[in-house]
Short mmCIF file of C-alpha atoms in Angstrom, two decimals:
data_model
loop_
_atom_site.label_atom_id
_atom_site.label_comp_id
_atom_site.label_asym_id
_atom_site.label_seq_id
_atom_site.Cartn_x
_atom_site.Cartn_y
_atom_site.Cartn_z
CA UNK I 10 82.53 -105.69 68.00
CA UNK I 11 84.75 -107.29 70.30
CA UNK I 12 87.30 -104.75 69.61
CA UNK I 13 85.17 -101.55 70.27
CA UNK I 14 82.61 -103.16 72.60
CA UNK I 15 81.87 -100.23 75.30
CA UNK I 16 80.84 -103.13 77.76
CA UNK I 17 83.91 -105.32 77.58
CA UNK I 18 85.91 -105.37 80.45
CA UNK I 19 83.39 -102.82 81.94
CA UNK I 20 84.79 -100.96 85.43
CA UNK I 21 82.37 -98.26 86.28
CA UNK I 22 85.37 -96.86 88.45
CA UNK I 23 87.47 -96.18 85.49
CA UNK I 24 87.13 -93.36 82.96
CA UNK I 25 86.27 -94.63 79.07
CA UNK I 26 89.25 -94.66 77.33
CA UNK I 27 88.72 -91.29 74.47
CA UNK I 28 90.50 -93.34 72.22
CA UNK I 29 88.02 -96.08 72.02
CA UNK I 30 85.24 -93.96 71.33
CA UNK I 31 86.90 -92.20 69.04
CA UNK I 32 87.36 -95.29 67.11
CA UNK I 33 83.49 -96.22 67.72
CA UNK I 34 82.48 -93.10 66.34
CA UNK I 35 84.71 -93.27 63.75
CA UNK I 36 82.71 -96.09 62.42
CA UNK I 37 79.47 -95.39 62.63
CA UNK I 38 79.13 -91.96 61.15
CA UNK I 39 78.69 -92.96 58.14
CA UNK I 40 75.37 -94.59 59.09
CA UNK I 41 74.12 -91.60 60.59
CA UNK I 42 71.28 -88.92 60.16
CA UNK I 43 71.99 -85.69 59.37
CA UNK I 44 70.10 -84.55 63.21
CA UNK I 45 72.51 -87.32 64.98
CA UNK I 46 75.68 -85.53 63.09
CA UNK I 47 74.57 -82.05 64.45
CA UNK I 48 73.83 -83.46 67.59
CA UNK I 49 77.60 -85.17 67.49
CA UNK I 50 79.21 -82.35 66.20
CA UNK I 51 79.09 -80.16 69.57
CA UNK I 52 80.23 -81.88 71.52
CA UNK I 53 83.85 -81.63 71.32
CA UNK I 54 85.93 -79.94 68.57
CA UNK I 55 87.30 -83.66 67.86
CA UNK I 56 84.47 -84.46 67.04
CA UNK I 57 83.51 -81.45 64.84
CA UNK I 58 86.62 -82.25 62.71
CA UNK I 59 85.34 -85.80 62.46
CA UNK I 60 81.68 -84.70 61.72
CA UNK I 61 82.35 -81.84 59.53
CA UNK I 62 82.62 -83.21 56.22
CA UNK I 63 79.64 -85.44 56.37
CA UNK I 64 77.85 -82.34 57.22
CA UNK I 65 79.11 -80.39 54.40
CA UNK I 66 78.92 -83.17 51.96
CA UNK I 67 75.02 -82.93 51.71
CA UNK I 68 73.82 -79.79 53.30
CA UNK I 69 70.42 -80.15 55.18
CA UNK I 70 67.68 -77.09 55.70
CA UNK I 71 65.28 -79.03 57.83
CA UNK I 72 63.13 -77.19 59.73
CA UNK I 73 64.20 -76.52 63.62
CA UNK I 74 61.32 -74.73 64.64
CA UNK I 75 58.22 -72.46 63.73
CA UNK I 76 60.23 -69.73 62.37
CA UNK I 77 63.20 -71.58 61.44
CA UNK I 78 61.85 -72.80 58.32
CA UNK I 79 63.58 -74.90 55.59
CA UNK I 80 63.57 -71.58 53.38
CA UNK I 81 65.25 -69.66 56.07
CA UNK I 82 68.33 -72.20 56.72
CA UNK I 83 68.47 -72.49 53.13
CA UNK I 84 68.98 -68.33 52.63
CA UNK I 85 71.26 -68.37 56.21
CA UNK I 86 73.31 -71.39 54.24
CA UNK I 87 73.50 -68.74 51.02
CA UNK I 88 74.48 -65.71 53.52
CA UNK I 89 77.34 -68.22 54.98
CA UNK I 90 78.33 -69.92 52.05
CA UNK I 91 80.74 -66.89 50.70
CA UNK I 92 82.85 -66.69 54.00
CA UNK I 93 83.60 -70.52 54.51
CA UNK I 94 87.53 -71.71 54.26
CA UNK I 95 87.74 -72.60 50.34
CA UNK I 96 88.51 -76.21 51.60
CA UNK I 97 85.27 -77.06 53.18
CA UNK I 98 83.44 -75.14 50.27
CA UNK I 99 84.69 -78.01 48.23
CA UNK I 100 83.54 -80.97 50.02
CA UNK I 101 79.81 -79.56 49.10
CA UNK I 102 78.40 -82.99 46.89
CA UNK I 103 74.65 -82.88 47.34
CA UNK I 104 72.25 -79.99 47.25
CA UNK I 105 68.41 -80.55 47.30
CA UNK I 106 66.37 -78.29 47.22
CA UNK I 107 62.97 -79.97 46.55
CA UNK I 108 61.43 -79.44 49.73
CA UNK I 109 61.66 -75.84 49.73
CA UNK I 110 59.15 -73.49 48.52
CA UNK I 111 58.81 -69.69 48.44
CA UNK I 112 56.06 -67.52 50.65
CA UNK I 113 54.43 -64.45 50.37
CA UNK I 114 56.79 -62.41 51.84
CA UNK I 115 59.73 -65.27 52.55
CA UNK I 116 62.02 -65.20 49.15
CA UNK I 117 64.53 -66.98 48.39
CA UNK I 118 67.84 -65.10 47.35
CA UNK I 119 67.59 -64.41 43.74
CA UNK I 120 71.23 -65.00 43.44
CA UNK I 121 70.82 -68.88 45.13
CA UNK I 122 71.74 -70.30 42.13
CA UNK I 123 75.58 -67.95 41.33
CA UNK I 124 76.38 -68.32 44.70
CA UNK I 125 76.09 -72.54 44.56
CA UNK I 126 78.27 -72.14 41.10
CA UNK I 127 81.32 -69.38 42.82
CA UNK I 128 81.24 -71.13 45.92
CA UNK I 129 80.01 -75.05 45.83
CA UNK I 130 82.32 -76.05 42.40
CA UNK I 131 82.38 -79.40 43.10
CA UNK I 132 78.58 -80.45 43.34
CA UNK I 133 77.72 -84.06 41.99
CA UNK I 134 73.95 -84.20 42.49
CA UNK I 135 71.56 -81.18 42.45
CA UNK I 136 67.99 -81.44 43.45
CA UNK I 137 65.85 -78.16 41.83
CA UNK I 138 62.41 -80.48 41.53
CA UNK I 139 59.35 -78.56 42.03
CA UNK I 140 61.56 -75.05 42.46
CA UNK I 141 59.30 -72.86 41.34
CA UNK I 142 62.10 -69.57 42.14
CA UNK I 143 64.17 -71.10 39.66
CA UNK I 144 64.39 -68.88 35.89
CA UNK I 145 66.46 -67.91 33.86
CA UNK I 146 67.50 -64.62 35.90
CA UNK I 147 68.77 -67.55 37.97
CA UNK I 148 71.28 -68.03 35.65
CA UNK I 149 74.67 -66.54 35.56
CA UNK I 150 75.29 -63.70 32.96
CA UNK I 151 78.75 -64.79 32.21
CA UNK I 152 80.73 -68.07 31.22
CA UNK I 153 79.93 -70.23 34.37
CA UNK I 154 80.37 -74.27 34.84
CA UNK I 155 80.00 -77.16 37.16
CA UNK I 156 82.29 -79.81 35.94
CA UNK I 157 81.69 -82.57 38.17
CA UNK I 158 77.82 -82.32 38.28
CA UNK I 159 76.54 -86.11 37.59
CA UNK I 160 73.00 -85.99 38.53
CA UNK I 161 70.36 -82.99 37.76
CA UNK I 162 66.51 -83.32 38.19
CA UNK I 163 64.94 -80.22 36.98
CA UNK I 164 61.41 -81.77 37.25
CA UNK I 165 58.02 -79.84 37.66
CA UNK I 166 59.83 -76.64 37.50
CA UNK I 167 57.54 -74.17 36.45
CA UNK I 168 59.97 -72.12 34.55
CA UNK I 169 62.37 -73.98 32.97
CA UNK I 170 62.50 -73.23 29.13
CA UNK I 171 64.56 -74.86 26.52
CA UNK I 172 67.00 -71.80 25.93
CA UNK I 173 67.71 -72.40 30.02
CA UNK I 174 68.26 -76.00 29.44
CA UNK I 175 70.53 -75.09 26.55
CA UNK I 176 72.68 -72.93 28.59
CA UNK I 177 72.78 -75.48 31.71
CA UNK I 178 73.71 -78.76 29.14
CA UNK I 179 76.54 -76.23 28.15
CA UNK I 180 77.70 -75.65 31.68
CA UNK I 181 77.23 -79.44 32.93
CA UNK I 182 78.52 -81.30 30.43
CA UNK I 183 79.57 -84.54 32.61
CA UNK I 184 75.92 -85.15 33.70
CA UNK I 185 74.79 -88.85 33.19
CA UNK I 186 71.58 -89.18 35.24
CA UNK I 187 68.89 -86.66 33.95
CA UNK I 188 65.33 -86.14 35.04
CA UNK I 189 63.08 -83.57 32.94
CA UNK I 190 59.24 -84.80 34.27
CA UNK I 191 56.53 -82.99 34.03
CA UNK I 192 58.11 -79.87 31.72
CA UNK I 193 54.94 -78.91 29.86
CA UNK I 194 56.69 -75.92 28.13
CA UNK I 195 59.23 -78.45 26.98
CA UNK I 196 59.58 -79.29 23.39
CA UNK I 197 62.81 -80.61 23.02
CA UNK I 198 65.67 -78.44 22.37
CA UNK I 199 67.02 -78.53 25.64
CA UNK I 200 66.63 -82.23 25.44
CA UNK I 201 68.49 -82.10 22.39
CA UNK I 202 71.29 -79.72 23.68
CA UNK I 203 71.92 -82.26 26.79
CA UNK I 204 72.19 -84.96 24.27
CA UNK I 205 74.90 -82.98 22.36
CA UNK I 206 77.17 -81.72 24.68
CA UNK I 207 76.65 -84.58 27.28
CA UNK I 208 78.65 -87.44 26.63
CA UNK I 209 78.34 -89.22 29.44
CA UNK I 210 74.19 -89.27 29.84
CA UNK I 211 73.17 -93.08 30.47
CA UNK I 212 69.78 -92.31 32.37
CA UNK I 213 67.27 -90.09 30.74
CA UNK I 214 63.35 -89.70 32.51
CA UNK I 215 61.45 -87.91 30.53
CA UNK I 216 57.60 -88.49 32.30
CA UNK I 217 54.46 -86.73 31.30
CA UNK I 218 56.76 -84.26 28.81
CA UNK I 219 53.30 -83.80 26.66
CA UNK I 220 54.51 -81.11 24.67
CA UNK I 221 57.63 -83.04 24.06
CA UNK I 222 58.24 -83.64 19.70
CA UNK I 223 60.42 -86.13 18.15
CA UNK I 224 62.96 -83.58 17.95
CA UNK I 225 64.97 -84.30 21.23
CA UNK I 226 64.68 -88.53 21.48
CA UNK I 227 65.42 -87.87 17.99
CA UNK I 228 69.30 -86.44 18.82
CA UNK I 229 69.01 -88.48 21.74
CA UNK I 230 69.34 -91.40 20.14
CA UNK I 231 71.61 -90.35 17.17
CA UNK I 232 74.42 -89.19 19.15
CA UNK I 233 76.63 -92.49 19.18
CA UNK I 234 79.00 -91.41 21.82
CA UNK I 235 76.02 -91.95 24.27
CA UNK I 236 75.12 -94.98 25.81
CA UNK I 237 71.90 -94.99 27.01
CA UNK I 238 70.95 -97.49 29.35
CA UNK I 239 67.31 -96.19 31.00
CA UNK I 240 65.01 -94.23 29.06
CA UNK I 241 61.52 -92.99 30.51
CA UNK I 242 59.07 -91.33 27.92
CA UNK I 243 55.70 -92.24 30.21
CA UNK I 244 53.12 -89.53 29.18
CA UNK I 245 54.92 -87.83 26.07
CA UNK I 246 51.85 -88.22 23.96
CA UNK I 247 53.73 -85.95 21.29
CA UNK I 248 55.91 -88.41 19.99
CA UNK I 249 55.75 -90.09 16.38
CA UNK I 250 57.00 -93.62 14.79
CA UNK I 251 59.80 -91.21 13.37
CA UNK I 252 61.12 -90.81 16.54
CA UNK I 253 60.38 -94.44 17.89
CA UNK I 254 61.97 -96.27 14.58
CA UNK I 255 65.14 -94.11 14.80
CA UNK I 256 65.27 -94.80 18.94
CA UNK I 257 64.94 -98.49 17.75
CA UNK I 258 67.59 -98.44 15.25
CA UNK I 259 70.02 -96.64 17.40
CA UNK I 260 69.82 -97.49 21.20
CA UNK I 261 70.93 -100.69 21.26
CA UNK I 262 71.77 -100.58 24.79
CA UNK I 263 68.45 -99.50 26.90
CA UNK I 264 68.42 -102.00 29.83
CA UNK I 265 65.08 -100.11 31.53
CA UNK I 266 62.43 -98.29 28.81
CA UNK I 267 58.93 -97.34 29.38
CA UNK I 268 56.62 -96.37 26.54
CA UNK I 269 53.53 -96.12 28.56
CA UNK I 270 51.05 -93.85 27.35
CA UNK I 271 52.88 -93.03 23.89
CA UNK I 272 50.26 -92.66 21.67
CA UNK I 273 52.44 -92.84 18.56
CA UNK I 274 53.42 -96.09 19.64
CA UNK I 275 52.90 -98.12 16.32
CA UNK I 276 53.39 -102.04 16.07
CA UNK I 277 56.01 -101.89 13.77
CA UNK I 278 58.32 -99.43 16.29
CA UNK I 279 58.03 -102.32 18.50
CA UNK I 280 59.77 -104.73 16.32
CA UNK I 281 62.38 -102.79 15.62
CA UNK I 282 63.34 -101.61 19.18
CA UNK I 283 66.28 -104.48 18.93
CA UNK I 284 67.38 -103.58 22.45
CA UNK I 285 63.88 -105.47 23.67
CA UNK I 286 65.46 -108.47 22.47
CA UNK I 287 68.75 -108.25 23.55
CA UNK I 288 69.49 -105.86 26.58
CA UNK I 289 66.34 -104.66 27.83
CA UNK I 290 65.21 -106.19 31.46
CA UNK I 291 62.45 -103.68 32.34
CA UNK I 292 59.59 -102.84 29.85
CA UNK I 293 56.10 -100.57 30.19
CA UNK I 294 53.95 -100.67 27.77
CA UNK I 295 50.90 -99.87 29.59
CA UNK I 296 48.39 -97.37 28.39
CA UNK I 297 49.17 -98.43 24.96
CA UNK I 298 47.60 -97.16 21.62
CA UNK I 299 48.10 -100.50 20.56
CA UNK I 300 45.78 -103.24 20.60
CA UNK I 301 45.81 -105.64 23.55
CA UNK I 302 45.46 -108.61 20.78
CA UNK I 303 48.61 -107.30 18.91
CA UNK I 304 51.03 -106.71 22.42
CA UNK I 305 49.49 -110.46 23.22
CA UNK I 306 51.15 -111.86 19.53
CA UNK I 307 53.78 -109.71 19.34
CA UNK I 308 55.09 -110.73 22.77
CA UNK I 309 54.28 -114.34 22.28
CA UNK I 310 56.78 -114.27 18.89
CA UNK I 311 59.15 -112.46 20.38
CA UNK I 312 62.46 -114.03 21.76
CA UNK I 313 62.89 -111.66 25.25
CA UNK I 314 66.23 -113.01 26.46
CA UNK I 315 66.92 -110.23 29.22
CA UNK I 316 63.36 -109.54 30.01
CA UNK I 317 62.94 -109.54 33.81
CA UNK I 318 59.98 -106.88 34.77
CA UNK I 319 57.26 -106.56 32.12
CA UNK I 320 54.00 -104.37 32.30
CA UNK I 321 51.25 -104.24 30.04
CA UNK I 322 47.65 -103.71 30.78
CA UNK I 323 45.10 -106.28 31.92
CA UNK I 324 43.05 -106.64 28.89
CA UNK I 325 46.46 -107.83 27.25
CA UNK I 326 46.33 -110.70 29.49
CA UNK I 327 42.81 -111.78 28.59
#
């Protein structure tokens, strides 16, 4: 502070050094909003340069006026995206696309998704919840990858099938944070094919799958070279003891797990899920099949070491 203070030494008759700012500016971007970096951005081309890959980093399509519409920055961003320097089509990181949603006669370009994959190679985290213009004609035809994508949240998309997350765990095989909620059509193959090729998954959410079979926590669990450390199966009212027992036997490292509102959810599964012991510090077991009388005894025997954050219905209480 004392170092960049604009007020120290103050003489209104002198011109602020450019330097100085510079240097203020230089430290604070970071903690800026994506309007303030716009706003920055014009104002000198020293600037820009400074600005410019925090604005590329994690593209915004905020709405700047009536017309202007997310959707219609988004599509300018796509029409764009093939003529930018190579250089500053790499420092693309974060693409989210949640917020934007197609019209009756507004589209978005049916080629969104090849154009991110030629021209953005270096995306970490990619946003497609609730996309509803997302299917498998999407997809790229040909051998296609993103090699550095980490986190992927295809929830509430409509269309997503397990042959398209079969071809995607293919393409993304160094993502680690996963979120598949609310995929009714979703059985578990492509749950299966991102444990499989995957080797780096450690957070898996998995809400409200309720077509979801023992088949994909099944190889989720059985692929040792995983290390799964949060697991949410909230909702997947599919899923059997077979599944449970073998999660039990195998995922010894789960720090967070839900199993609220697993109706397969046996007594036994529970005392075999040795991670509850040993590593877990977050447990739901809330809309339980179980008992409230056995959860009671069963967590009253039970030696929870790590157990920070427990939930469990009220009637478990009483």
């Amino acid at each position: 502070i004392n170092t960049f203070c604009p007020l120290k030494d103050y003489n209104p008759f002198r011109r602020t050094s450019a330097s100085r700012l510079s240097s203020v500016y230089a430290e604070v971007i970071p903690y800026l909003n994506s309007q303030d970096l716009v706003t920055c951005s014009v104002l000198s081309k020293h600037f820009y340069q400074q600005t410019a890959p925090y604005l590329w980093k994690s593209p915004q399509f905020y709405q700047t006026s009536h017309i202007h519409n997310e959707l219609y920055m988004f599509n300018r961003f796509l029409s764009h995206l093939p003529d930018v320097r190579r250089s500053t089509q790499e420092k693309i990181e974060h693409i989210n696309l949640s917020t934007i949603q197609e019209r009756l006669y507004d589209r978005v370009n049916p080629n969104f998704f090849r154009l991110l994959v030629l021209h953005a190679p270096n995306i970490r985290s990619l946003n497609l919840s609730s996309a509803s213009f997302f299917h498998c004609r999407s997809l790229p035809t040909g051998a296609w990858s993103l090699s550095r994508l980490t986190d992927l949240d295809l929830s509430n998309c409509p269309n997503i099938t397990d042959d398209m997350m079969v071809t995607i765990a293919r393409s993304c095989r160094q993502v680690a944070h996963l979120k598949l909620n609310r995929l009714f059509r979703h059985k578990g193959r492509g749950l299966a094919a991102f444990a499989a090729e995957c080797d780096h998954l450690s957070t898996v959410e998995l809400i409200d799958n309720t077509s979801l079979g023992d088949e994909g926590v099944v190889a989720l669990a059985k692929f040792r070279h995983i290390h799964l450390h949060q697991l949410d199966l909230s909702g997947c009212s599919e899923l059997t003891s077979t599944s449970l027992q073998i999660l039990g036997k195998y995922c010894a490292h789960l720090q967070v797990l839900s199993l609220a509102g697993v109706c397969g959810l046996q007594l036994d599964d529970l005392k075999k899920l040795s991670c509850i012991r040993n590593k877990t510090t977050d447990l739901d077991l809330s809309r339980s099949a179980l008992r409230p009388i056995d959860i009671a005894q069963w967590i009253s025997q039970t030696e929870l070491n790590g157990l920070v954050q427990l939930c469990i219905d009220f009637e478990v209480i009483l």
